[in-house]
PDB file of C-alpha atoms in Angstrom:
ATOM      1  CA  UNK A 888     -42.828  -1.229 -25.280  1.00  0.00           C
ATOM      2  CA  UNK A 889     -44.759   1.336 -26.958  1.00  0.00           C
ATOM      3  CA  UNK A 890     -43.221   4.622 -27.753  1.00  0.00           C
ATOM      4  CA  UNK A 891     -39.814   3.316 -26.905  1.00  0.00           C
ATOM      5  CA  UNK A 892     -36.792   3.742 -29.080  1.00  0.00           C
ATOM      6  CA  UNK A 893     -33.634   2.821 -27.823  1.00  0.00           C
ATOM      7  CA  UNK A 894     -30.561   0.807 -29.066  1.00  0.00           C
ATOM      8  CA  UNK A 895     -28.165  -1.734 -26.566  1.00  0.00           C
ATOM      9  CA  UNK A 896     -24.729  -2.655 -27.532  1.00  0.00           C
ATOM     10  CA  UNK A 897     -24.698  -6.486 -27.189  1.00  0.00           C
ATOM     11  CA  UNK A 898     -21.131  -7.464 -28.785  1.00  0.00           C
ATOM     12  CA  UNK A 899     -18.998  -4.528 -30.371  1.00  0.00           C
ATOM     13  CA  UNK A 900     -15.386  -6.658 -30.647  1.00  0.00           C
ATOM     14  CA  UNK A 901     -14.673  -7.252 -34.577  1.00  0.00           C
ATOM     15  CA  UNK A 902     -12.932 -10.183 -35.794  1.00  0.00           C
ATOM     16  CA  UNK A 903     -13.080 -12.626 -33.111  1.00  0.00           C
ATOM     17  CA  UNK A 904     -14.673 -13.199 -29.390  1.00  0.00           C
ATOM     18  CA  UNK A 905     -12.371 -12.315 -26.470  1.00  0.00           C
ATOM     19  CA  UNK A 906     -12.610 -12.855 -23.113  1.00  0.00           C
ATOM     20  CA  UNK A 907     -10.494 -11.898 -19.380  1.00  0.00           C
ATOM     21  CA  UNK A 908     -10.610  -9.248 -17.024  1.00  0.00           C
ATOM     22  CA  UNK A 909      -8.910  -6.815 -19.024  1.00  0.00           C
ATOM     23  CA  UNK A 910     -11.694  -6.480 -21.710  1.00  0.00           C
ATOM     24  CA  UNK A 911     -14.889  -6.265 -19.117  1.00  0.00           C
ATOM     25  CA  UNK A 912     -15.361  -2.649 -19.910  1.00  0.00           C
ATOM     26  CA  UNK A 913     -16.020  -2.633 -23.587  1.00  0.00           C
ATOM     27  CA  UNK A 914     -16.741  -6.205 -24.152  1.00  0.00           C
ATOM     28  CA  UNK A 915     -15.403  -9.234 -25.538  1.00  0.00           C
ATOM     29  CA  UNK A 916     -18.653 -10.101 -27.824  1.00  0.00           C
ATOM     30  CA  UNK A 917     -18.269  -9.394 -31.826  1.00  0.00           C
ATOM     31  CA  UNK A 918     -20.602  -7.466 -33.931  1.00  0.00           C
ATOM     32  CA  UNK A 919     -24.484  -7.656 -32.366  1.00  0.00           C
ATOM     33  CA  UNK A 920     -26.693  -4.400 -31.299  1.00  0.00           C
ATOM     34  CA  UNK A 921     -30.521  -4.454 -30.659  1.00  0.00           C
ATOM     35  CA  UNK A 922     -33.071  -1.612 -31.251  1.00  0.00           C
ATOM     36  CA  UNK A 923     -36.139  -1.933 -29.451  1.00  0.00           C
ATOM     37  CA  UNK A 924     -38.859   0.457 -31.686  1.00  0.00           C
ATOM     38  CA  UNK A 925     -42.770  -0.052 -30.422  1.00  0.00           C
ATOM     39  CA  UNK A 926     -43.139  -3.838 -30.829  1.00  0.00           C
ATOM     40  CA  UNK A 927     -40.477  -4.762 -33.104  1.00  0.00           C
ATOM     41  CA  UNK A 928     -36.993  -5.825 -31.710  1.00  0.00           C
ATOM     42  CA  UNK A 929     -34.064  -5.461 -34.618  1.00  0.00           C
ATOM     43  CA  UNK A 930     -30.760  -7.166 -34.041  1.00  0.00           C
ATOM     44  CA  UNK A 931     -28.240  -5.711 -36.488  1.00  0.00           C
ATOM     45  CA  UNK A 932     -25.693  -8.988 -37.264  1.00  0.00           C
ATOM     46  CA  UNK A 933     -25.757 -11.900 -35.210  1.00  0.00           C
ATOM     47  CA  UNK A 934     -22.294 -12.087 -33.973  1.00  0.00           C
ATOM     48  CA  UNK A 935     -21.872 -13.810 -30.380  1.00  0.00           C
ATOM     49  CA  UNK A 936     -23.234 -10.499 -28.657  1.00  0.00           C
ATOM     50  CA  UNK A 937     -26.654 -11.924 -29.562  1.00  0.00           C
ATOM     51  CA  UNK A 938     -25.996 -14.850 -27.039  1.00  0.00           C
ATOM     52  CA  UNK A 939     -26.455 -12.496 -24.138  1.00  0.00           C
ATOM     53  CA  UNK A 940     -29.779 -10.977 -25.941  1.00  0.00           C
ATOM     54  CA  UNK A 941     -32.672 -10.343 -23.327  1.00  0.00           C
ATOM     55  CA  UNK A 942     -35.286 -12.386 -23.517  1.00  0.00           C
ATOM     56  CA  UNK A 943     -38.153 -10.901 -26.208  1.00  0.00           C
ATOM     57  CA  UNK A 944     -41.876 -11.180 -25.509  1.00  0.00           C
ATOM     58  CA  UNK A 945     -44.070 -13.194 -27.318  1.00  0.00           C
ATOM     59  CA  UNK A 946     -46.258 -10.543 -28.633  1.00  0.00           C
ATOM     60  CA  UNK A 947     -42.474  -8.942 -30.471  1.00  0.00           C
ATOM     61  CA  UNK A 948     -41.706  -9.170 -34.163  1.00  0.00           C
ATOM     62  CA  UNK A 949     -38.082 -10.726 -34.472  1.00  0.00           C
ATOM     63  CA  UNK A 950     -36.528  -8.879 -37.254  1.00  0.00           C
ATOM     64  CA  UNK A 951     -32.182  -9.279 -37.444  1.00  0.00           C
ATOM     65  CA  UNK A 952     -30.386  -7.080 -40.502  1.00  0.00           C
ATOM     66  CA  UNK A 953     -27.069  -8.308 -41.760  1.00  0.00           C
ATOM     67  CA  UNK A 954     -24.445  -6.462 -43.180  1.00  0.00           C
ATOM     68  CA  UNK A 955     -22.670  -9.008 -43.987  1.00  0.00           C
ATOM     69  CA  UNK A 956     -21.851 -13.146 -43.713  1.00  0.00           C
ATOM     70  CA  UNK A 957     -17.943 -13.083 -42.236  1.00  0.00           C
ATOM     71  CA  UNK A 958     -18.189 -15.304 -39.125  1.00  0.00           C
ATOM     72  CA  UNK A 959     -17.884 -12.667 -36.648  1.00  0.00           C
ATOM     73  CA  UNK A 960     -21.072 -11.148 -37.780  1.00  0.00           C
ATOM     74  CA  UNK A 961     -22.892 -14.441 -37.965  1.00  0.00           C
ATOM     75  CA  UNK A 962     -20.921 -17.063 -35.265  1.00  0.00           C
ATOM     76  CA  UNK A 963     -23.807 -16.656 -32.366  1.00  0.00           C
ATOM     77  CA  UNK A 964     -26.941 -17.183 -34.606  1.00  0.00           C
ATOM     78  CA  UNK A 965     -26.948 -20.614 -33.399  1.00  0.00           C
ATOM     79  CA  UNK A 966     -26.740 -19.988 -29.866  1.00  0.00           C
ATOM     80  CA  UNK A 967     -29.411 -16.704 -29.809  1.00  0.00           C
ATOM     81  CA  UNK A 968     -32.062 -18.393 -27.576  1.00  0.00           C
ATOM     82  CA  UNK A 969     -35.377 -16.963 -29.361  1.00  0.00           C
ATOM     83  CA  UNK A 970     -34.415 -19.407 -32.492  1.00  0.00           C
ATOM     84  CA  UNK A 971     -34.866 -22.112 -29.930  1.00  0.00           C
ATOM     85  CA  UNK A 972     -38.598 -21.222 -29.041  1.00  0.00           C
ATOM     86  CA  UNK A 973     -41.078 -23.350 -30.805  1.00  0.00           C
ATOM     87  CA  UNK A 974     -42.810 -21.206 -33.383  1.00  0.00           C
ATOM     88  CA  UNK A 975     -41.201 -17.989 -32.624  1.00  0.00           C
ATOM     89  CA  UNK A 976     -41.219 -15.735 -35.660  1.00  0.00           C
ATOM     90  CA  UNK A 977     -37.682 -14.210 -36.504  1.00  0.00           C
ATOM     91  CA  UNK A 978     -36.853 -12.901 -40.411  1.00  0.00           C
ATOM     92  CA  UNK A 979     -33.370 -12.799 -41.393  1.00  0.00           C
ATOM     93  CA  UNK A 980     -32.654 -10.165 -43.797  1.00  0.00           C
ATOM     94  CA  UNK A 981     -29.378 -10.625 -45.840  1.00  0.00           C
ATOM     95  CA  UNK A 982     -27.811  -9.786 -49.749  1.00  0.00           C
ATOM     96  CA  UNK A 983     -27.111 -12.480 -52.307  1.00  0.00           C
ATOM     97  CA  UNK A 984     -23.629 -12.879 -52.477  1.00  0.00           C
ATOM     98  CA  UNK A 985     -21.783 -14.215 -55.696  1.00  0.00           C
ATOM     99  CA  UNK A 986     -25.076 -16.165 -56.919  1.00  0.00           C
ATOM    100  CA  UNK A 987     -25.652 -17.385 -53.621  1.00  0.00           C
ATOM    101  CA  UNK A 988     -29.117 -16.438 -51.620  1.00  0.00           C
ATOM    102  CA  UNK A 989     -28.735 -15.509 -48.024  1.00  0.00           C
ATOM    103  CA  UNK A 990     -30.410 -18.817 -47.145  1.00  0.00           C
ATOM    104  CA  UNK A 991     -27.565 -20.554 -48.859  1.00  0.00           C
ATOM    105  CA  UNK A 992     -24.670 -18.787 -47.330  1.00  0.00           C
ATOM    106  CA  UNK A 993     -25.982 -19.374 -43.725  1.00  0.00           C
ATOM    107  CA  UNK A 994     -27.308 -22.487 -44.288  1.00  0.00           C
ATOM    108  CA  UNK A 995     -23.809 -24.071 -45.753  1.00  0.00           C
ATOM    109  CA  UNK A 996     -22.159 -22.292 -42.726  1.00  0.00           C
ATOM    110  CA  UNK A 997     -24.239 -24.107 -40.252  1.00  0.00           C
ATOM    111  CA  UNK A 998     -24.513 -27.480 -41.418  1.00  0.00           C
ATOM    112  CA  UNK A 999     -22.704 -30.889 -41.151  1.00  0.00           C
ATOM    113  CA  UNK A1000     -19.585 -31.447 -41.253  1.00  0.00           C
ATOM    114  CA  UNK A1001     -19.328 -28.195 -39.899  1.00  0.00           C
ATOM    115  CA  UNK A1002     -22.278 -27.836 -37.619  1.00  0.00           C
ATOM    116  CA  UNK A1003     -25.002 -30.480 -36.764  1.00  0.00           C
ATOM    117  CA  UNK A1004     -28.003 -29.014 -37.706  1.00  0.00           C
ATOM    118  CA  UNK A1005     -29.242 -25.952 -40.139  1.00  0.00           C
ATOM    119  CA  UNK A1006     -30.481 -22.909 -38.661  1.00  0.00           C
ATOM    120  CA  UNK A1007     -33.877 -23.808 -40.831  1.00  0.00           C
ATOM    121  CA  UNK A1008     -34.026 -26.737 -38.484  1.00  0.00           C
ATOM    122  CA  UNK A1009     -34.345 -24.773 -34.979  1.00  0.00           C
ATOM    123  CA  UNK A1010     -37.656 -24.690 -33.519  1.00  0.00           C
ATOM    124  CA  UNK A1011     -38.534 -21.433 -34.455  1.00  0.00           C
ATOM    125  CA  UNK A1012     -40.524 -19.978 -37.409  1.00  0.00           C
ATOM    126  CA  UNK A1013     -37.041 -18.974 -38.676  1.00  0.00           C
ATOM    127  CA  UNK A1014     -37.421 -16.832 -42.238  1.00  0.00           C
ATOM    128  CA  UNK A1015     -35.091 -16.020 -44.821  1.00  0.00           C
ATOM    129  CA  UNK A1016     -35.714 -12.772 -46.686  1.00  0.00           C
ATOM    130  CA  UNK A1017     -33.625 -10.851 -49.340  1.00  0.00           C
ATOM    131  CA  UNK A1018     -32.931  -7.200 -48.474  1.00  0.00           C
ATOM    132  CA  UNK A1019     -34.682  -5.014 -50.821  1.00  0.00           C
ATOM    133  CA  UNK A1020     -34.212  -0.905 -49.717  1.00  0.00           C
ATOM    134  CA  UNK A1021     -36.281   0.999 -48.895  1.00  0.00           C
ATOM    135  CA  UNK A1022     -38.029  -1.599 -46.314  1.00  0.00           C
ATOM    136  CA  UNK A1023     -40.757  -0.062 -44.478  1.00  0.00           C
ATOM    137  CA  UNK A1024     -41.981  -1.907 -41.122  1.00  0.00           C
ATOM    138  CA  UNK A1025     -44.904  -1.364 -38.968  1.00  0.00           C
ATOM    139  CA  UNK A1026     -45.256   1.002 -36.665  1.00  0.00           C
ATOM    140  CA  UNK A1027     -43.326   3.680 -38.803  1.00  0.00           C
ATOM    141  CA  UNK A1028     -39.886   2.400 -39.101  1.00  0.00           C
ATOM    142  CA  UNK A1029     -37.871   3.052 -42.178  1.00  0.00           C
ATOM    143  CA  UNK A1030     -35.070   0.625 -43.399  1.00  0.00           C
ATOM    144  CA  UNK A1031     -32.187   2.202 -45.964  1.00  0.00           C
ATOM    145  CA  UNK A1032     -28.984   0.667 -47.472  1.00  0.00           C
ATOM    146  CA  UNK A1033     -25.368   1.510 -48.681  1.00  0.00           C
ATOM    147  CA  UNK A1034     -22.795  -0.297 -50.139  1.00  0.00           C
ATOM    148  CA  UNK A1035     -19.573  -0.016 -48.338  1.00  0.00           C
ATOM    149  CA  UNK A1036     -16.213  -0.911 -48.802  1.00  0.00           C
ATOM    150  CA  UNK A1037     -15.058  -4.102 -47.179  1.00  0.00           C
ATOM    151  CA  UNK A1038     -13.884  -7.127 -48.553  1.00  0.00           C
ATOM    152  CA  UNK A1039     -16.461  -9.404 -50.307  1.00  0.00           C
ATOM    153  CA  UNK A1040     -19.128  -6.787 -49.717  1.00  0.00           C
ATOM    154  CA  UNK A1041     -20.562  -4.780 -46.474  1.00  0.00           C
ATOM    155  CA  UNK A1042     -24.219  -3.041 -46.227  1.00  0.00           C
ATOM    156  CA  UNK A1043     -25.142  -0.126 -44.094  1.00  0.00           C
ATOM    157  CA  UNK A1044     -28.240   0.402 -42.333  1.00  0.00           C
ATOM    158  CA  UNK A1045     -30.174   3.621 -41.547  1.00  0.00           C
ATOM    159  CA  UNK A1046     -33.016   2.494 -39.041  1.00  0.00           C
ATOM    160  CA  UNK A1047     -35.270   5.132 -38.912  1.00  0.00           C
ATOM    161  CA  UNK A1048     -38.315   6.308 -36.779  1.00  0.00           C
ATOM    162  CA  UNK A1049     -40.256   9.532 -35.243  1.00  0.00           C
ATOM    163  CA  UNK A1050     -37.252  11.499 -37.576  1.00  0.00           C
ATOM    164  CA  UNK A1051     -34.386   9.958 -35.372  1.00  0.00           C
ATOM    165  CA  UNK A1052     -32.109   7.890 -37.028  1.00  0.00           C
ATOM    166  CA  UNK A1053     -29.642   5.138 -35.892  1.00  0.00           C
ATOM    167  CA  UNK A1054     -26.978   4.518 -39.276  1.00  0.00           C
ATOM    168  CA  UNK A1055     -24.852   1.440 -38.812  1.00  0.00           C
ATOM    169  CA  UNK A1056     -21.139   1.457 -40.649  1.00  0.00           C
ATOM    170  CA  UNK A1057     -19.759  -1.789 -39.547  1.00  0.00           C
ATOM    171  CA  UNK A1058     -16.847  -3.172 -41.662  1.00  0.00           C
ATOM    172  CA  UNK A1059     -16.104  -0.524 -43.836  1.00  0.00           C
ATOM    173  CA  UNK A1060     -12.865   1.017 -45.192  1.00  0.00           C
ATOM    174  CA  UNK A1061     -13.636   4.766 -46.035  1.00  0.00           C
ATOM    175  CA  UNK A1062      -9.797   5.686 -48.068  1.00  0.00           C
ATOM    176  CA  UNK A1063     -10.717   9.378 -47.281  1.00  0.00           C
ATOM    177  CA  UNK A1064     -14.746  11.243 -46.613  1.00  0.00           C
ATOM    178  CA  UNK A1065     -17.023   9.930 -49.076  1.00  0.00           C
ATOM    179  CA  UNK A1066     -19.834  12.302 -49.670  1.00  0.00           C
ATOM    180  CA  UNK A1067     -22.063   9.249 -50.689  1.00  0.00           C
ATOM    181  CA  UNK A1068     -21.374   7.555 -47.049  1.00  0.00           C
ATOM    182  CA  UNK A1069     -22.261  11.524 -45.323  1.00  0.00           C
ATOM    183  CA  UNK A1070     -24.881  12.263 -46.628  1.00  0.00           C
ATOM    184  CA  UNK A1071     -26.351   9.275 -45.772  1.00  0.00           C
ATOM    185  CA  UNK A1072     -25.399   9.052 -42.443  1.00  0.00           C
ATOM    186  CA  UNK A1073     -26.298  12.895 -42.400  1.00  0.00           C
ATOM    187  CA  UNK A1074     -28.041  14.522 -38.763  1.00  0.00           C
ATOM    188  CA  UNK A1075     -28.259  10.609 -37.621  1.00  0.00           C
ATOM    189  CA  UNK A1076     -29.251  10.429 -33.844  1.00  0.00           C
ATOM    190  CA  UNK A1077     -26.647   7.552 -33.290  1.00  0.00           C
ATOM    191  CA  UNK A1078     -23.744   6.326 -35.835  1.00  0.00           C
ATOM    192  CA  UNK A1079     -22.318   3.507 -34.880  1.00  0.00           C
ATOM    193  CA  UNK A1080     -18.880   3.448 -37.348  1.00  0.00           C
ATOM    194  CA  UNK A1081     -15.999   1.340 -37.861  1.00  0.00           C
ATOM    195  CA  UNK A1082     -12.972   2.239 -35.835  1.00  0.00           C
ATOM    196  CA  UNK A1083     -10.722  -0.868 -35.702  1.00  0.00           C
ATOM    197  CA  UNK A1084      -7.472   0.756 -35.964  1.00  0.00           C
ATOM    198  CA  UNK A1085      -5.423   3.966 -35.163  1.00  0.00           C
ATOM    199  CA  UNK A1086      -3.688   6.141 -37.805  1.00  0.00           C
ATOM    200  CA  UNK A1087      -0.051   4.284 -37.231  1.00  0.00           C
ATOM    201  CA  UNK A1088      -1.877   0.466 -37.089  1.00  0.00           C
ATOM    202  CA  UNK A1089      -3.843   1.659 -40.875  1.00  0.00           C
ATOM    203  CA  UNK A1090      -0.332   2.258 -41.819  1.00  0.00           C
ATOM    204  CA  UNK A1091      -0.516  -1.862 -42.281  1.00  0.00           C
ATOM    205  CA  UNK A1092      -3.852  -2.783 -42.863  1.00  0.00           C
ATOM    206  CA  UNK A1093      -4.596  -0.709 -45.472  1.00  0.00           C
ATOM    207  CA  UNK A1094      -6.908  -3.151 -47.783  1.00  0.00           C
ATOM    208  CA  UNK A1095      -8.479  -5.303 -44.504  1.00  0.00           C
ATOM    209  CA  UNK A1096     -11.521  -3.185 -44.994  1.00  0.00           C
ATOM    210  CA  UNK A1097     -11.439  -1.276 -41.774  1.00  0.00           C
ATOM    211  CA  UNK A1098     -11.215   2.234 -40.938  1.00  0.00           C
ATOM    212  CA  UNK A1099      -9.641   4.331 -37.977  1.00  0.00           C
ATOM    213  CA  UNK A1100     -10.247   6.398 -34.932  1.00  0.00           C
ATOM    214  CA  UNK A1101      -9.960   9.706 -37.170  1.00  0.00           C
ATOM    215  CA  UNK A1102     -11.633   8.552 -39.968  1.00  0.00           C
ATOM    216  CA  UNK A1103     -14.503   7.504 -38.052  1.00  0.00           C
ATOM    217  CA  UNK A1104     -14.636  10.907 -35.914  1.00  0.00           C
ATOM    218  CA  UNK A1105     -13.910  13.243 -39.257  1.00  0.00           C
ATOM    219  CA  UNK A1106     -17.648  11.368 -40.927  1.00  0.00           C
ATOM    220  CA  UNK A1107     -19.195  11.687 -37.502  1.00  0.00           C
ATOM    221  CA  UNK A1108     -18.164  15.690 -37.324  1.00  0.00           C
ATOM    222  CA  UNK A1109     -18.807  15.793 -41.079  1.00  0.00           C
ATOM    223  CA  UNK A1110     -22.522  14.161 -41.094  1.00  0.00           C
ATOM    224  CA  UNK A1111     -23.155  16.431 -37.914  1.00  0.00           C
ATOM    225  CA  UNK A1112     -24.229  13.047 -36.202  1.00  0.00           C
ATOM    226  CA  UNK A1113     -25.297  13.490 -32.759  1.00  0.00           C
ATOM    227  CA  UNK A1114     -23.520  10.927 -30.774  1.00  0.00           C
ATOM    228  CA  UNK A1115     -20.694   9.197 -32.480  1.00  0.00           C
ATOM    229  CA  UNK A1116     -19.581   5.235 -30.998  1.00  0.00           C
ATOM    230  CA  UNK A1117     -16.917   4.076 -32.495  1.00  0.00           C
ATOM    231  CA  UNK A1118     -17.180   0.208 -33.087  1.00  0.00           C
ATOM    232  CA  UNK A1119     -15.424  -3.200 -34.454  1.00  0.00           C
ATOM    233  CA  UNK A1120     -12.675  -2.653 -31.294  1.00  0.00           C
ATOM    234  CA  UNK A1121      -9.437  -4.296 -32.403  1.00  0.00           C
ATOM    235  CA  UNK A1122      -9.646  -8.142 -30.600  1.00  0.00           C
ATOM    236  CA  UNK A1123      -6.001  -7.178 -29.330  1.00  0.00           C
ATOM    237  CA  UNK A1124      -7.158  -4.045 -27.557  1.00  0.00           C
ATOM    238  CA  UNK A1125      -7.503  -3.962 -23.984  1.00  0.00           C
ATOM    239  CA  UNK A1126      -9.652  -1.686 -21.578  1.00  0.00           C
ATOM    240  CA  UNK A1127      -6.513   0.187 -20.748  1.00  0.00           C
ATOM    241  CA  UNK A1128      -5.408   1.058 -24.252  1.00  0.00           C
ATOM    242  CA  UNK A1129      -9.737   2.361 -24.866  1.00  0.00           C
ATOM    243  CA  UNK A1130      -9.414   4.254 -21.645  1.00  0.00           C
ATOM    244  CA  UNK A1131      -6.374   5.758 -22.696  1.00  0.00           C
ATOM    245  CA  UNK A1132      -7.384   6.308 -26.180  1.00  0.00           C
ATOM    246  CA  UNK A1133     -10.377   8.212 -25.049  1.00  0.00           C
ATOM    247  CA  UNK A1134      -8.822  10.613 -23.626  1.00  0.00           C
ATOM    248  CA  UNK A1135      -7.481  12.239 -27.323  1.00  0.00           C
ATOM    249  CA  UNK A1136     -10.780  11.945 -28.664  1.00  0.00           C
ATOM    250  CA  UNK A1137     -11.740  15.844 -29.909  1.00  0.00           C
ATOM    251  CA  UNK A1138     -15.361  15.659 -29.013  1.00  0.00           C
ATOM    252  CA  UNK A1139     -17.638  14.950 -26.562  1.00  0.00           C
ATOM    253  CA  UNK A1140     -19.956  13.189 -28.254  1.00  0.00           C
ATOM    254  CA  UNK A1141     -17.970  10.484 -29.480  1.00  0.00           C
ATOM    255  CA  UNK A1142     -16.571   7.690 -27.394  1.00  0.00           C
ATOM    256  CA  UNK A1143     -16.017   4.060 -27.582  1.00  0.00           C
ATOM    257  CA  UNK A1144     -18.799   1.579 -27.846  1.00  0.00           C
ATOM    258  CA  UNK A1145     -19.214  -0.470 -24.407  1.00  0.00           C
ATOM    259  CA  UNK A1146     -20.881  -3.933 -24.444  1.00  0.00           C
ATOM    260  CA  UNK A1147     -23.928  -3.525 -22.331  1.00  0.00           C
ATOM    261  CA  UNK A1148     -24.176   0.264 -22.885  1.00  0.00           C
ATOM    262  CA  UNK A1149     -27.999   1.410 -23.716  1.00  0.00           C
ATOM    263  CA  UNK A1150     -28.976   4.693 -25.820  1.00  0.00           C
ATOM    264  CA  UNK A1151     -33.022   6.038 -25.199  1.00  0.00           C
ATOM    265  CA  UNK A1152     -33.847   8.254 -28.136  1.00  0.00           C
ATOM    266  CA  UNK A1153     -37.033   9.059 -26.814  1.00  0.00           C
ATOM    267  CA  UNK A1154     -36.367  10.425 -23.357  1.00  0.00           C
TER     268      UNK A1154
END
């Protein structure tokens, strides 16, 4: 895998899983994306996209990133088949969360009554880490943070390597540009950014923590990001209504996120 640095969409619904012909397009899986970088595979959330993950070679470090611990970001950890693998080595990066550690918010979501065993008990070499920023990884890769606005809490990521960047605004409600949330996202390769609703559904939701289609394309335009996709699709929203959607987007370079879709940034 060296000198490879590429991202695939694994799961961009938000909210909950859906399935039927009508949503084969742009996917029915919630809130999972893997970046292969040298030998290191990131998962950003483990929503059930990271059921369908590829399988990753032995000699891989397993590193997954969470923005945040709402279900849909963290419903397919139990099924991801690497945490099944005797030994295998995955670190789970999260924030503490009202006092509790990241260990203790996934480990009281997947335990008895609710579940039948902890994720600690899988086979793998499963480890809990706090996010600290910056994190710096082998092979070059830089880690950053942002707060964003979402109930109970949301993190950005910039993943960054070779001076390409990847920035990662899932769950977040921007209530007009924030510079803070531009310039970090500024000249990324890739942003990946909240779209969930359209200006007349916002009209509603204001306060659910999600932005919209303009909001999302006015930071992408704004941060001079090179490829926008917009992400966190609606559960209600079909292929049809993205298809026809797409066709009022104002730039070329921004489109909606397709499960299964892969970006090289090295090509």
């Amino acid at each position: 895998m060296d000198g490879v640095f590429r991202l695939t969409v694994l799961g961009a619904r938000g909210s909950v899983p859906v399935s039927g012909e009508q949503f084969n397009i742009f996917g029915g899986a919630t809130s999972c994306y893997m970046i292969e970088v040298e030998d290191h595979v990131l998962f950003l959330d483990a929503g059930t996209g990271i059921i369908g993950a590829p399988e990753v070679a032995d000699n891989k470090h397993i590193t997954i990133l969470l923005s945040h611990p709402h279900l849909d970001h963290i419903v397919g950890l139990p099924f991801f088949p690497e945490l099944s693998k005797k030994n295998k080595k995955i670190d789970f990066y999260g924030a503490d969360i009202n006092g509790l550690s990241i260990s203790e918010q996934i480990e009281s979501a997947f335990s008895e009554p609710y579940w039948p065993l902890t994720i600690e008990e899988y086979p793998s070499n499963f480890s809990y880490k706090k996010l600290e920023f910056p994190m710096r990884l082998e092979s070059g890769i830089e880690i950053e943070g942002i707060s964003l606005r979402h109930p109970g809490g949301s993190i950005g990521f910039k993943i960054t390597y070779k001076d390409k960047s990847i920035v990662y605004f899932t769950d977040y409600e921007m209530m007009g540009l924030e510079e803070r949330a531009v310039d970090f996202a500024r000249n990324a390769e890739l942003l990946l950014c909240d779209a969930q609703y359209t200006d007349e559904e916002y009209a509603n939701k204001k306060g659910f923590g999600h932005s919209t289609v303009s909001m999302a394309q006015k930071l992408g335009e704004e941060a001079n990001a090179k490829t926008t996709l917009l992400i966190h699709h609606d559960p209600l929203r079909t292929d049809d209504a993205f298809l026809e959607m797409e066709k009022s987007l104002t730039a070329d370079n921004v489109r909606f996120a397709r499960q299964g879709e892969v970006v090289d940034f090295l090509k």
